[in-house]
């Protein structure tokens, strides 16, 4: 073997050790700003790309602040899926490649819900305001289906997966979302007569889709309300006649008991900004519907 042949052989071996066959560099990467978009992308891509939702489980994705390594990873992604409607405020403070950004709610921006100005804090996230737009668009399955289609279009446009495969998967996903919507309409057909209070302003699109009256508090997820919070709930019940309190996270037994003493039944509706504790997007949505229906039944019997 000549010297140059030995050099080429060593160089080839070194490359195989460093890069490895089928290395992660050869796999397209898609980054999303919330779990619903991750779920849609995973359903549409199958095994053709890696889908990353980088926000830690104990941080609100709406107000997450990415670190330097997070930003580098996101900037290098082949596709960055945004929710729009003001969700994920960090995107306005980070330089991102425009050619790889897709706002999945652009197609229905005329349906955004304008919210009131309410300023408060989320743990270490500092003070922020809900002024502007309601951003949990995916809690309306019809809008969720439109976002899934925007994800599919972005995947196809960038050649991240075969077009026919993506379209077939999209048809299946949208059919499941349509079925979910029909189930919700049937289950909530009489809920317009029930007053609801939510522990946090997340459910505007859900309420509009199914004709529900939902008044929102500003309680922190995972924390029991203090005396002032319970007094506010008491006043809100008196003002609205609501019979069901919707929690975005599982409350403690003491909190449920305190709410019951005020006159409202509790129902947990995970907002799915993060991956649900159990199951997937569709499973969590159905569980929430069941929780609401059960709470309504108890409330009506009181």
Short mmCIF file of C-alpha atoms in Angstrom, two decimals:
data_model
loop_
_atom_site.label_atom_id
_atom_site.label_comp_id
_atom_site.label_asym_id
_atom_site.label_seq_id
_atom_site.Cartn_x
_atom_site.Cartn_y
_atom_site.Cartn_z
CA UNK A 1 0.00 0.00 0.00
CA UNK A 2 1.43 3.38 -0.99
CA UNK A 3 1.73 6.24 1.46
CA UNK A 4 -1.15 8.15 -0.10
CA UNK A 5 -3.37 5.06 0.00
CA UNK A 6 -2.57 4.60 3.68
CA UNK A 7 -3.45 8.27 4.28
CA UNK A 8 -6.81 7.95 2.48
CA UNK A 9 -7.65 4.76 4.39
CA UNK A 10 -6.91 6.43 7.72
CA UNK A 11 -8.89 9.51 6.78
CA UNK A 12 -11.88 7.40 5.78
CA UNK A 13 -11.74 5.42 9.05
CA UNK A 14 -11.53 8.65 11.05
CA UNK A 15 -14.56 10.07 9.27
CA UNK A 16 -16.61 6.93 9.97
CA UNK A 17 -15.71 7.04 13.66
CA UNK A 18 -16.56 10.74 14.02
CA UNK A 19 -19.64 10.94 11.84
CA UNK A 20 -20.84 7.36 12.03
CA UNK A 21 -23.29 5.82 9.56
CA UNK A 22 -26.66 7.56 9.57
CA UNK A 23 -25.44 10.24 11.99
CA UNK A 24 -27.83 12.81 13.48
CA UNK A 25 -26.40 15.37 11.04
CA UNK A 26 -28.08 13.49 8.19
CA UNK A 27 -31.51 13.63 9.87
CA UNK A 28 -33.57 16.80 9.34
CA UNK A 29 -34.57 18.56 12.54
CA UNK A 30 -37.84 20.38 13.17
CA UNK A 31 -38.23 22.61 16.24
CA UNK A 32 -41.62 23.61 17.66
CA UNK A 33 -42.69 26.18 20.25
CA UNK A 34 -45.32 23.98 21.91
CA UNK A 35 -46.45 20.38 22.24
CA UNK A 36 -49.43 20.48 19.84
CA UNK A 37 -47.14 21.50 16.98
CA UNK A 38 -44.69 18.79 18.01
CA UNK A 39 -47.53 16.26 17.96
CA UNK A 40 -48.73 17.37 14.52
CA UNK A 41 -45.20 17.36 13.09
CA UNK A 42 -44.44 13.90 14.50
CA UNK A 43 -47.66 12.53 13.05
CA UNK A 44 -46.93 14.03 9.63
CA UNK A 45 -43.22 13.22 9.43
CA UNK A 46 -43.15 9.70 10.80
CA UNK A 47 -39.48 8.71 11.00
CA UNK A 48 -38.31 11.15 8.33
CA UNK A 49 -37.14 13.85 10.75
CA UNK A 50 -36.43 14.56 14.39
CA UNK A 51 -39.00 16.83 16.05
CA UNK A 52 -37.79 18.81 19.06
CA UNK A 53 -39.80 20.81 21.58
CA UNK A 54 -37.01 22.25 23.75
CA UNK A 55 -38.93 23.86 26.64
CA UNK A 56 -38.41 22.15 30.04
CA UNK A 57 -41.51 20.51 31.49
CA UNK A 58 -41.64 22.86 34.48
CA UNK A 59 -41.52 26.08 32.42
CA UNK A 60 -44.46 27.81 30.74
CA UNK A 61 -43.66 27.65 26.98
CA UNK A 62 -45.43 30.98 26.45
CA UNK A 63 -42.73 32.79 28.43
CA UNK A 64 -39.70 30.50 28.18
CA UNK A 65 -36.29 32.13 27.76
CA UNK A 66 -33.92 29.95 25.72
CA UNK A 67 -30.27 29.72 26.67
CA UNK A 68 -27.31 30.10 24.30
CA UNK A 69 -27.17 26.39 23.47
CA UNK A 70 -30.93 26.31 22.88
CA UNK A 71 -30.70 29.24 20.49
CA UNK A 72 -27.85 27.62 18.54
CA UNK A 73 -29.83 24.39 18.19
CA UNK A 74 -32.97 26.22 17.07
CA UNK A 75 -31.10 28.40 14.56
CA UNK A 76 -29.60 25.27 12.97
CA UNK A 77 -32.97 23.52 12.55
CA UNK A 78 -34.33 22.78 9.07
CA UNK A 79 -37.77 24.04 10.06
CA UNK A 80 -39.02 26.14 13.01
CA UNK A 81 -42.75 25.93 13.65
CA UNK A 82 -44.36 28.91 15.39
CA UNK A 83 -47.84 29.03 16.83
CA UNK A 84 -48.52 32.70 16.21
CA UNK A 85 -51.15 34.79 18.02
CA UNK A 86 -48.48 36.05 20.40
CA UNK A 87 -47.48 32.62 21.72
CA UNK A 88 -43.81 32.19 22.73
CA UNK A 89 -42.60 35.72 23.36
CA UNK A 90 -38.93 34.68 23.11
CA UNK A 91 -39.07 34.55 19.31
CA UNK A 92 -39.18 38.36 19.18
CA UNK A 93 -35.86 38.59 21.06
CA UNK A 94 -33.87 35.99 19.13
CA UNK A 95 -32.46 36.19 15.62
CA UNK A 96 -33.97 33.30 13.66
CA UNK A 97 -33.55 32.35 9.97
CA UNK A 98 -36.68 33.70 8.27
CA UNK A 99 -36.51 31.16 5.46
CA UNK A 100 -37.05 28.35 7.96
CA UNK A 101 -39.76 30.01 10.07
CA UNK A 102 -43.42 29.04 9.59
CA UNK A 103 -46.24 30.68 11.51
CA UNK A 104 -48.90 27.97 11.58
CA UNK A 105 -51.80 30.30 12.42
CA UNK A 106 -51.24 32.84 9.64
CA UNK A 107 -54.09 31.36 7.64
CA UNK A 108 -56.72 32.25 10.24
CA UNK A 109 -55.32 35.42 11.79
CA UNK A 110 -58.69 37.07 11.16
CA UNK A 111 -60.13 34.70 13.77
CA UNK A 112 -57.77 35.68 16.59
CA UNK A 113 -59.42 36.68 19.86
CA UNK A 114 -58.36 40.00 21.40
CA UNK A 115 -57.85 39.84 25.17
CA UNK A 116 -57.86 42.35 27.99
CA UNK A 117 -54.72 43.70 29.62
CA UNK A 118 -53.84 41.76 32.78
CA UNK A 119 -50.32 41.98 34.22
CA UNK A 120 -48.90 39.37 36.60
CA UNK A 121 -45.93 37.03 36.96
CA UNK A 122 -45.18 33.36 36.23
CA UNK A 123 -42.58 32.26 38.76
CA UNK A 124 -39.10 33.23 37.52
CA UNK A 125 -40.44 34.51 34.20
CA UNK A 126 -40.95 38.03 35.52
CA UNK A 127 -44.02 40.17 35.05
CA UNK A 128 -45.90 39.92 31.80
CA UNK A 129 -49.23 40.96 30.38
CA UNK A 130 -51.94 39.00 28.63
CA UNK A 131 -52.84 42.09 26.64
CA UNK A 132 -53.13 41.42 22.94
CA UNK A 133 -54.30 38.07 21.65
CA UNK A 134 -55.49 34.78 23.09
CA UNK A 135 -52.83 32.33 21.94
CA UNK A 136 -54.04 28.81 22.79
CA UNK A 137 -55.52 28.37 19.33
CA UNK A 138 -55.24 24.57 19.28
CA UNK A 139 -58.00 24.23 21.90
CA UNK A 140 -60.39 24.70 18.99
CA UNK A 141 -60.00 21.45 17.00
CA UNK A 142 -60.99 23.22 13.77
CA UNK A 143 -58.14 25.69 14.17
CA UNK A 144 -55.85 22.85 15.25
CA UNK A 145 -56.63 21.09 11.95
CA UNK A 146 -55.72 24.28 10.07
CA UNK A 147 -52.40 24.43 11.94
CA UNK A 148 -51.73 20.78 11.10
CA UNK A 149 -52.27 21.60 7.42
CA UNK A 150 -49.83 24.51 7.66
CA UNK A 151 -47.27 22.13 9.17
CA UNK A 152 -47.84 19.65 6.34
CA UNK A 153 -47.38 22.38 3.72
CA UNK A 154 -44.12 23.48 5.34
CA UNK A 155 -42.78 19.92 5.46
CA UNK A 156 -43.59 19.33 1.80
CA UNK A 157 -42.23 22.70 0.67
CA UNK A 158 -38.87 21.92 2.29
CA UNK A 159 -38.72 18.32 1.07
CA UNK A 160 -38.44 16.88 4.58
CA UNK A 161 -40.70 13.93 3.70
CA UNK A 162 -42.45 12.50 0.64
CA UNK A 163 -45.45 14.60 -0.37
CA UNK A 164 -47.90 11.72 -0.78
CA UNK A 165 -46.97 10.25 2.58
CA UNK A 166 -47.42 13.62 4.27
CA UNK A 167 -50.78 14.24 2.59
CA UNK A 168 -52.03 10.78 3.56
CA UNK A 169 -50.97 11.34 7.16
CA UNK A 170 -52.56 14.80 7.15
CA UNK A 171 -55.87 13.38 5.93
CA UNK A 172 -55.83 10.82 8.74
CA UNK A 173 -54.93 13.43 11.37
CA UNK A 174 -57.56 15.90 10.21
CA UNK A 175 -60.18 13.16 10.20
CA UNK A 176 -59.33 12.41 13.83
CA UNK A 177 -59.53 16.10 14.73
CA UNK A 178 -62.90 16.35 12.97
CA UNK A 179 -64.15 13.37 14.97
CA UNK A 180 -62.88 15.01 18.16
CA UNK A 181 -64.71 18.21 17.27
CA UNK A 182 -67.96 16.31 16.67
CA UNK A 183 -67.58 14.52 19.99
CA UNK A 184 -67.03 17.83 21.79
CA UNK A 185 -70.05 19.42 20.11
CA UNK A 186 -72.24 16.51 21.14
CA UNK A 187 -70.90 16.33 24.69
CA UNK A 188 -71.13 20.10 25.24
CA UNK A 189 -74.41 20.64 23.39
CA UNK A 190 -76.15 21.76 26.58
CA UNK A 191 -73.17 23.32 28.28
CA UNK A 192 -74.09 26.78 27.04
CA UNK A 193 -76.49 26.85 29.97
CA UNK A 194 -73.64 26.19 32.41
CA UNK A 195 -71.41 28.98 33.64
CA UNK A 196 -67.69 28.17 33.75
CA UNK A 197 -64.79 29.80 35.54
CA UNK A 198 -61.21 29.01 34.47
CA UNK A 199 -58.28 29.32 36.84
CA UNK A 200 -56.25 30.98 34.06
CA UNK A 201 -57.13 32.71 30.74
CA UNK A 202 -56.34 29.86 28.34
CA UNK A 203 -59.67 28.62 27.02
CA UNK A 204 -60.98 31.45 24.81
CA UNK A 205 -60.91 29.50 21.54
CA UNK A 206 -62.41 26.42 23.18
CA UNK A 207 -65.20 28.54 24.66
CA UNK A 208 -65.98 30.28 21.38
CA UNK A 209 -66.02 27.07 19.39
CA UNK A 210 -68.64 25.45 21.64
CA UNK A 211 -70.61 28.50 22.71
CA UNK A 212 -69.53 28.40 26.36
CA UNK A 213 -69.44 31.22 28.89
CA UNK A 214 -66.01 31.08 30.56
CA UNK A 215 -64.83 33.72 33.01
CA UNK A 216 -61.09 33.67 33.80
CA UNK A 217 -59.11 34.11 37.00
CA UNK A 218 -55.34 34.56 37.28
CA UNK A 219 -54.33 31.63 39.50
CA UNK A 220 -50.94 30.02 39.01
CA UNK A 221 -50.89 26.44 37.72
CA UNK A 222 -49.95 23.91 40.37
CA UNK A 223 -50.46 26.28 43.29
CA UNK A 224 -53.33 26.30 45.76
CA UNK A 225 -55.25 29.58 45.81
CA UNK A 226 -54.75 31.76 48.86
CA UNK A 227 -57.50 33.46 50.81
CA UNK A 228 -57.67 36.38 48.41
CA UNK A 229 -57.96 33.99 45.47
CA UNK A 230 -60.80 32.08 47.07
CA UNK A 231 -62.60 35.31 47.87
CA UNK A 232 -62.24 36.36 44.25
CA UNK A 233 -63.69 33.00 43.21
CA UNK A 234 -66.60 33.49 45.61
CA UNK A 235 -67.34 36.88 44.09
CA UNK A 236 -67.04 35.56 40.56
CA UNK A 237 -69.46 32.73 41.31
CA UNK A 238 -71.87 35.26 42.69
CA UNK A 239 -71.53 37.46 39.60
CA UNK A 240 -71.77 34.69 37.01
CA UNK A 241 -73.69 31.85 38.65
CA UNK A 242 -71.00 29.50 37.39
CA UNK A 243 -71.14 25.87 38.49
CA UNK A 244 -67.85 24.48 37.15
CA UNK A 245 -64.25 25.55 37.81
CA UNK A 246 -61.73 24.54 35.10
CA UNK A 247 -58.17 23.92 36.30
CA UNK A 248 -55.26 23.81 33.85
CA UNK A 249 -53.35 21.43 36.14
CA UNK A 250 -54.38 18.87 38.73
CA UNK A 251 -55.32 20.73 41.93
CA UNK A 252 -54.77 19.51 45.46
CA UNK A 253 -57.59 17.85 47.36
CA UNK A 254 -57.71 20.89 49.67
CA UNK A 255 -58.17 23.24 46.71
CA UNK A 256 -60.94 21.11 45.26
CA UNK A 257 -62.66 21.00 48.63
CA UNK A 258 -62.39 24.78 49.07
CA UNK A 259 -63.86 25.38 45.63
CA UNK A 260 -66.66 22.94 46.38
CA UNK A 261 -67.52 24.82 49.56
CA UNK A 262 -67.90 27.97 47.46
CA UNK A 263 -70.28 26.12 45.16
CA UNK A 264 -68.34 25.04 42.08
CA UNK A 265 -67.31 21.56 40.91
CA UNK A 266 -63.76 21.10 39.65
CA UNK A 267 -62.71 19.82 36.21
CA UNK A 268 -59.11 19.49 34.99
CA UNK A 269 -58.44 20.56 31.39
CA UNK A 270 -54.73 20.29 30.56
CA UNK A 271 -54.00 22.99 28.00
CA UNK A 272 -51.39 20.81 26.28
CA UNK A 273 -48.83 23.54 25.76
CA UNK A 274 -46.64 20.77 27.20
CA UNK A 275 -46.99 17.05 26.54
CA UNK A 276 -49.90 15.72 28.65
CA UNK A 277 -49.18 13.65 31.72
CA UNK A 278 -50.84 10.69 29.98
CA UNK A 279 -51.53 9.89 26.33
CA UNK A 280 -51.27 12.30 23.43
CA UNK A 281 -53.08 15.42 22.21
CA UNK A 282 -56.30 13.61 21.31
CA UNK A 283 -56.31 11.55 24.51
CA UNK A 284 -55.85 14.62 26.71
CA UNK A 285 -58.57 16.56 24.91
CA UNK A 286 -61.03 13.70 25.36
CA UNK A 287 -60.08 13.36 29.02
CA UNK A 288 -60.79 17.07 29.50
CA UNK A 289 -64.20 16.74 27.87
CA UNK A 290 -65.01 13.84 30.15
CA UNK A 291 -63.89 15.81 33.21
CA UNK A 292 -66.06 18.76 32.26
CA UNK A 293 -69.09 16.61 31.58
CA UNK A 294 -68.70 14.82 34.92
CA UNK A 295 -68.35 18.11 36.82
CA UNK A 296 -71.42 19.49 35.06
CA UNK A 297 -73.38 16.43 36.08
CA UNK A 298 -72.42 16.82 39.72
CA UNK A 299 -73.10 20.54 39.65
CA UNK A 300 -76.54 20.05 38.12
CA UNK A 301 -77.39 17.54 40.84
CA UNK A 302 -76.58 19.96 43.66
#
